[in-house]
mmCIF file of C-alpha atoms and ligand atoms in Angstrom:
data_model
loop_
_atom_site.group_PDB
_atom_site.id
_atom_site.type_symbol
_atom_site.label_atom_id
_atom_site.label_comp_id
_atom_site.label_asym_id
_atom_site.label_seq_id
_atom_site.Cartn_x
_atom_site.Cartn_y
_atom_site.Cartn_z
ATOM 1 C CA MET A 1 -5.659 -9.883 -23.898
ATOM 2 C CA ALA A 2 -4.282 -8.569 -20.700
ATOM 3 C CA LEU A 3 -6.808 -6.674 -18.552
ATOM 4 C CA PRO A 4 -6.358 -2.908 -18.582
ATOM 5 C CA PHE A 5 -5.375 -1.532 -15.199
ATOM 6 C CA PRO A 6 -4.062 -4.771 -13.648
ATOM 7 C CA GLU A 7 -3.225 -4.799 -9.967
ATOM 8 C CA ALA A 8 0.373 -3.684 -9.460
ATOM 9 C CA GLU A 9 2.621 -6.723 -9.357
ATOM 10 C CA ALA A 10 4.427 -7.347 -6.078
ATOM 11 C CA PRO A 11 7.554 -5.154 -6.285
ATOM 12 C CA ASP A 12 10.892 -6.917 -6.167
ATOM 13 C CA ALA A 13 12.688 -7.432 -2.889
ATOM 14 C CA ASP A 14 14.893 -4.320 -3.311
ATOM 15 C CA ALA A 15 11.917 -2.062 -3.934
ATOM 16 C CA ILE A 16 10.026 -3.556 -0.999
ATOM 17 C CA GLU A 17 13.004 -2.934 1.235
ATOM 18 C CA ALA A 18 13.379 0.649 -0.043
ATOM 19 C CA GLY A 19 9.711 1.218 0.820
ATOM 20 C CA ARG A 20 10.056 -0.335 4.222
ATOM 21 C CA LEU A 21 13.117 1.730 5.062
ATOM 22 C CA LEU A 22 11.533 4.970 3.868
ATOM 23 C CA PHE A 23 8.421 4.442 5.941
ATOM 24 C CA ALA A 24 10.314 3.154 9.012
ATOM 25 C CA GLY A 25 12.275 6.404 9.134
ATOM 26 C CA PRO A 26 11.083 9.701 10.546
ATOM 27 C CA VAL A 27 7.539 10.818 9.616
ATOM 28 C CA GLU A 28 6.142 13.952 11.061
ATOM 29 C CA PHE A 29 3.088 16.094 10.745
ATOM 30 C CA LEU A 30 4.302 19.368 9.322
ATOM 31 C CA LYS A 31 1.267 21.588 8.957
ATOM 32 C CA GLY A 32 -2.356 21.912 7.952
ATOM 33 C CA VAL A 33 -2.842 24.284 5.082
ATOM 34 C CA VAL A 34 -6.059 26.173 4.266
ATOM 35 C CA ALA A 35 -4.823 28.370 1.421
ATOM 36 C CA MET A 36 -2.240 28.084 -1.358
ATOM 37 C CA GLN A 37 -0.004 30.692 0.297
ATOM 38 C CA GLY A 38 0.392 28.324 3.183
ATOM 39 C CA LEU A 39 1.979 25.502 1.222
ATOM 40 C CA PRO A 40 5.480 24.560 2.298
ATOM 41 C CA SER A 41 8.215 25.336 -0.230
ATOM 42 C CA ALA A 42 8.150 23.035 -3.187
ATOM 43 C CA ASP A 43 11.518 21.464 -2.561
ATOM 44 C CA ARG A 44 10.896 17.707 -2.729
ATOM 45 C CA ALA A 45 8.729 15.067 -4.328
ATOM 46 C CA GLU A 46 5.169 15.040 -3.118
ATOM 47 C CA VAL A 47 2.343 12.569 -3.356
ATOM 48 C CA CYS A 48 -1.261 13.205 -2.243
ATOM 49 C CA PHE A 49 -4.144 11.056 -1.171
ATOM 50 C CA ALA A 50 -7.514 12.133 -2.555
ATOM 51 C CA GLY A 51 -10.881 10.482 -2.325
ATOM 52 C CA ARG A 52 -14.407 10.724 -1.069
ATOM 53 C CA SER A 53 -15.043 11.548 2.475
ATOM 54 C CA ASN A 54 -14.716 8.437 4.685
ATOM 55 C CA VAL A 55 -12.946 6.367 1.972
ATOM 56 C CA GLY A 56 -9.976 5.807 4.317
ATOM 57 C CA LYS A 57 -7.342 8.369 3.335
ATOM 58 C CA SER A 58 -6.196 9.156 6.835
ATOM 59 C CA SER A 59 -6.306 5.479 7.877
ATOM 60 C CA LEU A 60 -4.133 4.614 4.927
ATOM 61 C CA ILE A 61 -1.521 7.239 5.868
ATOM 62 C CA ASN A 62 -1.560 5.885 9.442
ATOM 63 C CA THR A 63 -1.075 2.330 8.254
ATOM 64 C CA LEU A 64 1.629 3.194 5.717
ATOM 65 C CA THR A 65 3.615 5.062 8.345
ATOM 66 C CA GLY A 66 2.791 2.621 11.133
ATOM 67 C CA ARG A 67 1.694 5.515 13.320
ATOM 68 C CA LYS A 68 -1.809 4.901 14.585
ATOM 69 C CA ALA A 69 -2.935 8.465 15.053
ATOM 70 C CA LEU A 70 -0.661 10.490 12.805
ATOM 71 C CA ALA A 71 -3.381 11.484 10.371
ATOM 72 C CA ARG A 72 -6.609 11.688 12.223
ATOM 73 C CA ALA A 73 -8.948 8.925 11.191
ATOM 74 C CA SER A 74 -12.492 8.941 12.443
ATOM 75 C CA ASN A 75 -16.012 7.719 11.875
ATOM 76 C CA THR A 76 -17.164 11.236 11.290
ATOM 77 C CA PRO A 77 -17.056 11.955 7.567
ATOM 78 C CA GLY A 78 -15.568 15.306 6.729
ATOM 79 C CA ARG A 79 -13.064 15.169 9.525
ATOM 80 C CA THR A 80 -9.990 16.139 7.519
ATOM 81 C CA GLN A 81 -10.675 19.741 6.549
ATOM 82 C CA GLU A 82 -7.245 20.991 5.771
ATOM 83 C CA VAL A 83 -4.526 19.990 3.340
ATOM 84 C CA ASN A 84 -2.328 18.121 5.805
ATOM 85 C CA TYR A 85 1.368 17.861 5.102
ATOM 86 C CA PHE A 86 3.587 15.133 6.522
ATOM 87 C CA THR A 87 7.338 14.882 6.041
ATOM 88 C CA LEU A 88 8.564 11.446 5.070
ATOM 89 C CA GLY A 89 12.274 11.507 5.812
ATOM 90 C CA GLU A 90 13.802 14.410 3.956
ATOM 91 C CA SER A 91 12.854 13.181 0.509
ATOM 92 C CA HIS A 92 9.043 13.285 0.340
ATOM 93 C CA TYR A 93 5.918 14.998 1.469
ATOM 94 C CA LEU A 94 2.786 12.959 2.013
ATOM 95 C CA VAL A 95 -0.387 15.056 1.632
ATOM 96 C CA ASP A 96 -3.702 14.105 3.196
ATOM 97 C CA LEU A 97 -6.480 15.997 1.345
ATOM 98 C CA PRO A 98 -9.944 16.843 2.627
ATOM 99 C CA GLY A 99 -12.547 14.358 1.442
ATOM 100 C CA TYR A 100 -15.002 15.402 -1.224
ATOM 101 C CA GLY A 101 -18.620 14.504 -1.705
ATOM 102 C CA TYR A 102 -19.638 14.893 1.933
ATOM 103 C CA ALA A 103 -23.267 15.891 1.469
ATOM 104 C CA GLU A 104 -23.816 17.285 4.923
ATOM 105 C CA ALA A 105 -21.036 19.803 4.910
ATOM 106 C CA PRO A 106 -22.244 23.443 4.594
ATOM 107 C CA VAL A 107 -22.252 24.747 0.989
ATOM 108 C CA ALA A 108 -19.767 27.557 1.728
ATOM 109 C CA VAL A 109 -17.352 25.114 3.345
ATOM 110 C CA VAL A 110 -17.566 22.723 0.411
ATOM 111 C CA ALA A 111 -17.012 25.549 -2.066
ATOM 112 C CA LYS A 112 -13.877 26.651 -0.165
ATOM 113 C CA TRP A 113 -12.371 23.138 -0.018
ATOM 114 C CA GLN A 114 -13.136 22.582 -3.684
ATOM 115 C CA ALA A 115 -11.422 25.798 -4.687
ATOM 116 C CA LEU A 116 -8.355 24.897 -2.616
ATOM 117 C CA LEU A 117 -8.311 21.333 -3.906
ATOM 118 C CA LYS A 118 -8.542 22.625 -7.454
ATOM 119 C CA SER A 119 -5.706 25.201 -7.062
ATOM 120 C CA TYR A 120 -3.613 22.604 -5.280
ATOM 121 C CA LEU A 121 -3.998 19.936 -7.931
ATOM 122 C CA GLN A 122 -3.478 22.339 -10.747
ATOM 123 C CA GLY A 123 -0.695 24.433 -9.264
ATOM 124 C CA ARG A 124 1.627 22.271 -7.295
ATOM 125 C CA SER A 125 4.695 21.705 -9.444
ATOM 126 C CA THR A 126 6.264 19.066 -7.189
ATOM 127 C CA LEU A 127 3.137 16.913 -7.014
ATOM 128 C CA ARG A 128 4.362 13.707 -8.636
ATOM 129 C CA ARG A 129 1.334 11.514 -8.255
ATOM 130 C CA ALA A 130 -2.105 11.587 -6.793
ATOM 131 C CA PHE A 131 -3.368 8.427 -5.203
ATOM 132 C CA VAL A 132 -7.123 8.444 -5.658
ATOM 133 C CA LEU A 133 -8.774 6.203 -3.115
ATOM 134 C CA ILE A 134 -11.810 4.245 -4.150
ATOM 135 C CA ASP A 135 -13.862 2.238 -1.665
ATOM 136 C CA ALA A 136 -13.553 -1.421 -2.834
ATOM 137 C CA ARG A 137 -17.229 -1.983 -1.999
ATOM 138 C CA HIS A 138 -18.537 0.918 -4.065
ATOM 139 C CA GLY A 139 -16.308 1.497 -7.094
ATOM 140 C CA VAL A 140 -15.957 4.792 -8.867
ATOM 141 C CA LYS A 141 -18.853 7.215 -8.133
ATOM 142 C CA ALA A 142 -20.030 10.337 -9.893
ATOM 143 C CA VAL A 143 -18.157 12.627 -7.461
ATOM 144 C CA ASP A 144 -14.939 10.653 -8.120
ATOM 145 C CA GLU A 145 -15.367 11.387 -11.834
ATOM 146 C CA GLU A 146 -15.164 15.084 -11.099
ATOM 147 C CA ILE A 147 -11.789 14.773 -9.508
ATOM 148 C CA LEU A 148 -10.442 12.380 -12.141
ATOM 149 C CA THR A 149 -11.439 14.862 -14.809
ATOM 150 C CA LEU A 150 -9.759 17.651 -12.877
ATOM 151 C CA LEU A 151 -6.595 15.505 -12.706
ATOM 152 C CA ASP A 152 -6.706 14.870 -16.455
ATOM 153 C CA LYS A 153 -6.975 18.594 -17.072
ATOM 154 C CA SER A 154 -4.146 19.333 -14.641
ATOM 155 C CA ALA A 155 -2.026 16.588 -16.169
ATOM 156 C CA VAL A 156 -1.400 15.057 -12.725
ATOM 157 C CA THR A 157 -0.877 11.303 -12.981
ATOM 158 C CA PHE A 158 -3.137 9.534 -10.636
ATOM 159 C CA GLN A 159 -3.136 5.960 -9.418
ATOM 160 C CA ALA A 160 -6.303 4.284 -8.150
ATOM 161 C CA VAL A 161 -6.011 2.656 -4.711
ATOM 162 C CA LEU A 162 -8.954 0.528 -3.658
ATOM 163 C CA THR A 163 -9.513 0.703 0.099
ATOM 164 C CA LYS A 164 -11.263 -1.482 2.630
ATOM 165 C CA ALA A 165 -10.489 -4.605 0.643
ATOM 166 C CA ASP A 166 -11.155 -6.583 3.827
ATOM 167 C CA LYS A 167 -14.785 -5.721 3.505
ATOM 168 C CA ILE A 168 -15.550 -7.519 0.213
ATOM 169 C CA GLY A 169 -15.679 -11.110 -0.961
ATOM 170 C CA ALA A 170 -14.023 -12.389 -4.158
ATOM 171 C CA ARG A 171 -17.096 -12.181 -6.354
ATOM 172 C CA ASP A 172 -17.936 -8.533 -5.465
ATOM 173 C CA ARG A 173 -14.314 -7.690 -5.793
ATOM 174 C CA ASP A 174 -14.194 -8.823 -9.426
ATOM 175 C CA LYS A 175 -17.382 -6.910 -10.181
ATOM 176 C CA VAL A 176 -16.014 -3.739 -8.666
ATOM 177 C CA LEU A 177 -12.649 -4.121 -10.368
ATOM 178 C CA GLU A 178 -14.433 -4.356 -13.668
ATOM 179 C CA GLN A 179 -16.376 -1.165 -13.004
ATOM 180 C CA VAL A 180 -13.248 0.664 -11.807
ATOM 181 C CA ARG A 181 -11.240 -0.437 -14.865
ATOM 182 C CA ALA A 182 -13.942 0.718 -17.232
ATOM 183 C CA ALA A 183 -14.037 4.094 -15.474
ATOM 184 C CA LEU A 184 -10.215 4.520 -15.501
ATOM 185 C CA GLN A 185 -10.027 3.776 -19.206
ATOM 186 C CA LYS A 186 -11.702 7.086 -19.884
ATOM 187 C CA HIS A 187 -8.990 9.063 -18.085
ATOM 188 C CA PRO A 188 -5.719 9.880 -19.850
ATOM 189 C CA ALA A 189 -4.042 10.807 -16.535
ATOM 190 C CA ALA A 190 -4.660 7.346 -15.040
ATOM 191 C CA TYR A 191 -1.563 5.380 -14.116
ATOM 192 C CA PRO A 192 -1.886 1.954 -15.685
ATOM 193 C CA GLU A 193 -1.880 -0.097 -12.506
ATOM 194 C CA LEU A 194 -4.070 -0.057 -9.447
ATOM 195 C CA VAL A 195 -3.467 -1.224 -5.855
ATOM 196 C CA MET A 196 -5.837 -3.069 -3.638
ATOM 197 C CA THR A 197 -5.359 -2.226 0.013
ATOM 198 C CA SER A 198 -6.726 -2.697 3.507
ATOM 199 C CA SER A 199 -5.671 -0.629 6.462
ATOM 200 C CA GLU A 200 -7.123 -3.293 8.707
ATOM 201 C CA THR A 201 -5.210 -6.288 7.351
ATOM 202 C CA GLY A 202 -2.222 -4.522 5.853
ATOM 203 C CA ASP A 203 -2.955 -5.881 2.362
ATOM 204 C CA GLY A 204 -1.215 -3.913 -0.370
ATOM 205 C CA ILE A 205 0.637 -1.702 2.131
ATOM 206 C CA ALA A 206 4.173 -2.946 1.405
ATOM 207 C CA THR A 207 3.458 -2.544 -2.320
ATOM 208 C CA LEU A 208 2.227 0.999 -1.869
ATOM 209 C CA ARG A 209 5.263 1.863 0.261
ATOM 210 C CA ALA A 210 7.522 0.570 -2.466
ATOM 211 C CA ILE A 211 5.619 2.550 -5.121
ATOM 212 C CA ILE A 212 6.059 5.771 -3.111
ATOM 213 C CA ALA A 213 9.711 5.109 -2.457
ATOM 214 C CA GLY A 214 10.187 4.707 -6.222
ATOM 215 C CA ILE A 215 8.757 8.213 -6.878
ATOM 216 C CA SER A 216 11.330 10.955 -6.791
HETATM 217 N N1 LIG B 1 -12.648 -2.229 7.520
HETATM 218 C C1 LIG B 1 -11.905 -1.188 7.184
HETATM 219 N N2 LIG B 1 -12.211 0.048 7.616
HETATM 220 C C2 LIG B 1 -11.466 1.092 7.272
HETATM 221 C C3 LIG B 1 -10.318 0.945 6.397
HETATM 222 N N3 LIG B 1 -9.798 2.136 6.177
HETATM 223 C C4 LIG B 1 -10.546 3.030 6.858
HETATM 224 N N4 LIG B 1 -11.573 2.437 7.548
HETATM 225 C C5 LIG B 1 -12.588 3.072 8.351
HETATM 226 O O1 LIG B 1 -13.339 4.008 7.560
HETATM 227 C C6 LIG B 1 -13.576 5.201 8.334
HETATM 228 C C7 LIG B 1 -13.097 6.447 7.637
HETATM 229 O O2 LIG B 1 -11.669 6.407 7.579
HETATM 230 P P1 LIG B 1 -10.780 7.721 7.459
HETATM 231 O O3 LIG B 1 -9.401 7.242 7.297
HETATM 232 O O4 LIG B 1 -11.079 8.723 8.538
HETATM 233 O O5 LIG B 1 -11.344 8.285 6.100
HETATM 234 P P2 LIG B 1 -10.945 9.640 5.366
HETATM 235 O O6 LIG B 1 -10.971 9.296 3.910
HETATM 236 O O7 LIG B 1 -9.687 10.195 5.890
HETATM 237 O O8 LIG B 1 -12.171 10.596 5.691
HETATM 238 P P3 LIG B 1 -12.223 12.255 5.643
HETATM 239 O O9 LIG B 1 -11.049 12.749 6.333
HETATM 240 O O10 LIG B 1 -13.519 12.532 6.247
HETATM 241 O O11 LIG B 1 -12.259 12.613 4.184
HETATM 242 C C8 LIG B 1 -13.015 4.930 9.718
HETATM 243 O O12 LIG B 1 -14.030 4.443 10.560
HETATM 244 C C9 LIG B 1 -11.956 3.874 9.460
HETATM 245 O O13 LIG B 1 -11.688 3.072 10.590
HETATM 246 C C10 LIG B 1 -9.994 -0.403 5.971
HETATM 247 O O14 LIG B 1 -9.037 -0.676 5.173
HETATM 248 N N5 LIG B 1 -10.806 -1.433 6.411
HETATM 249 MG MG1 LIG B 2 -9.188 12.028 6.723
#
């Protein structure tokens, strides 16, 4: 029997080219949003990047867009504190979300982000897909489960993206994939394929570009 949640197959040449073209075009930081009223008008397809603090959301956006410092990436967890909007050509918004599960953030700050994250995920009509980033070394954690459940409830399709694939060997990778697959099976909103990526080596990046270009 085929494994549930296989890695996405390499897209065909046309899809790869569409992804390449989309991401080679203009990409700009639009704004950082701290409240729902601040969201730009819902006039195009939008995908967001969610995941634990430090999982590599901002780095992935930088690598996808080939702009090193577009989304701030840092060693300091909890760095991205706003819902950051980027325009990808005129067809898409890319949205970099604040990381969750950062234990050292003040309680009031965490509560505020969580409320915003929740209203955003539940209330954004043009949000086509959430990419939920999972550290390839660690698999799905309890705090990830909370967001996956929220996505189920909000009926937002989410696709798991494993990050930092350069940091694990083949054996650990299989073990983590097994754990991730078992976790995803419990979530009706999970998209049936996952993507393994590395912002360091560029693994999976062309595939992810093609996937996003295919979302309209
Ligand atoms: N080796 C390796 N390191 C990575 C990769 N992606 C991110 N990192 C490192 O992981 C750390 C966190 O990356 P960020 O992109 O800032 O993580 P984030 O998810 O945006 O974090 P918050 O904004 O705090 O939620 C940085 O030191 C990155 O250089 C990767 O694919 N491989
Ligand atoms: Mg970030």
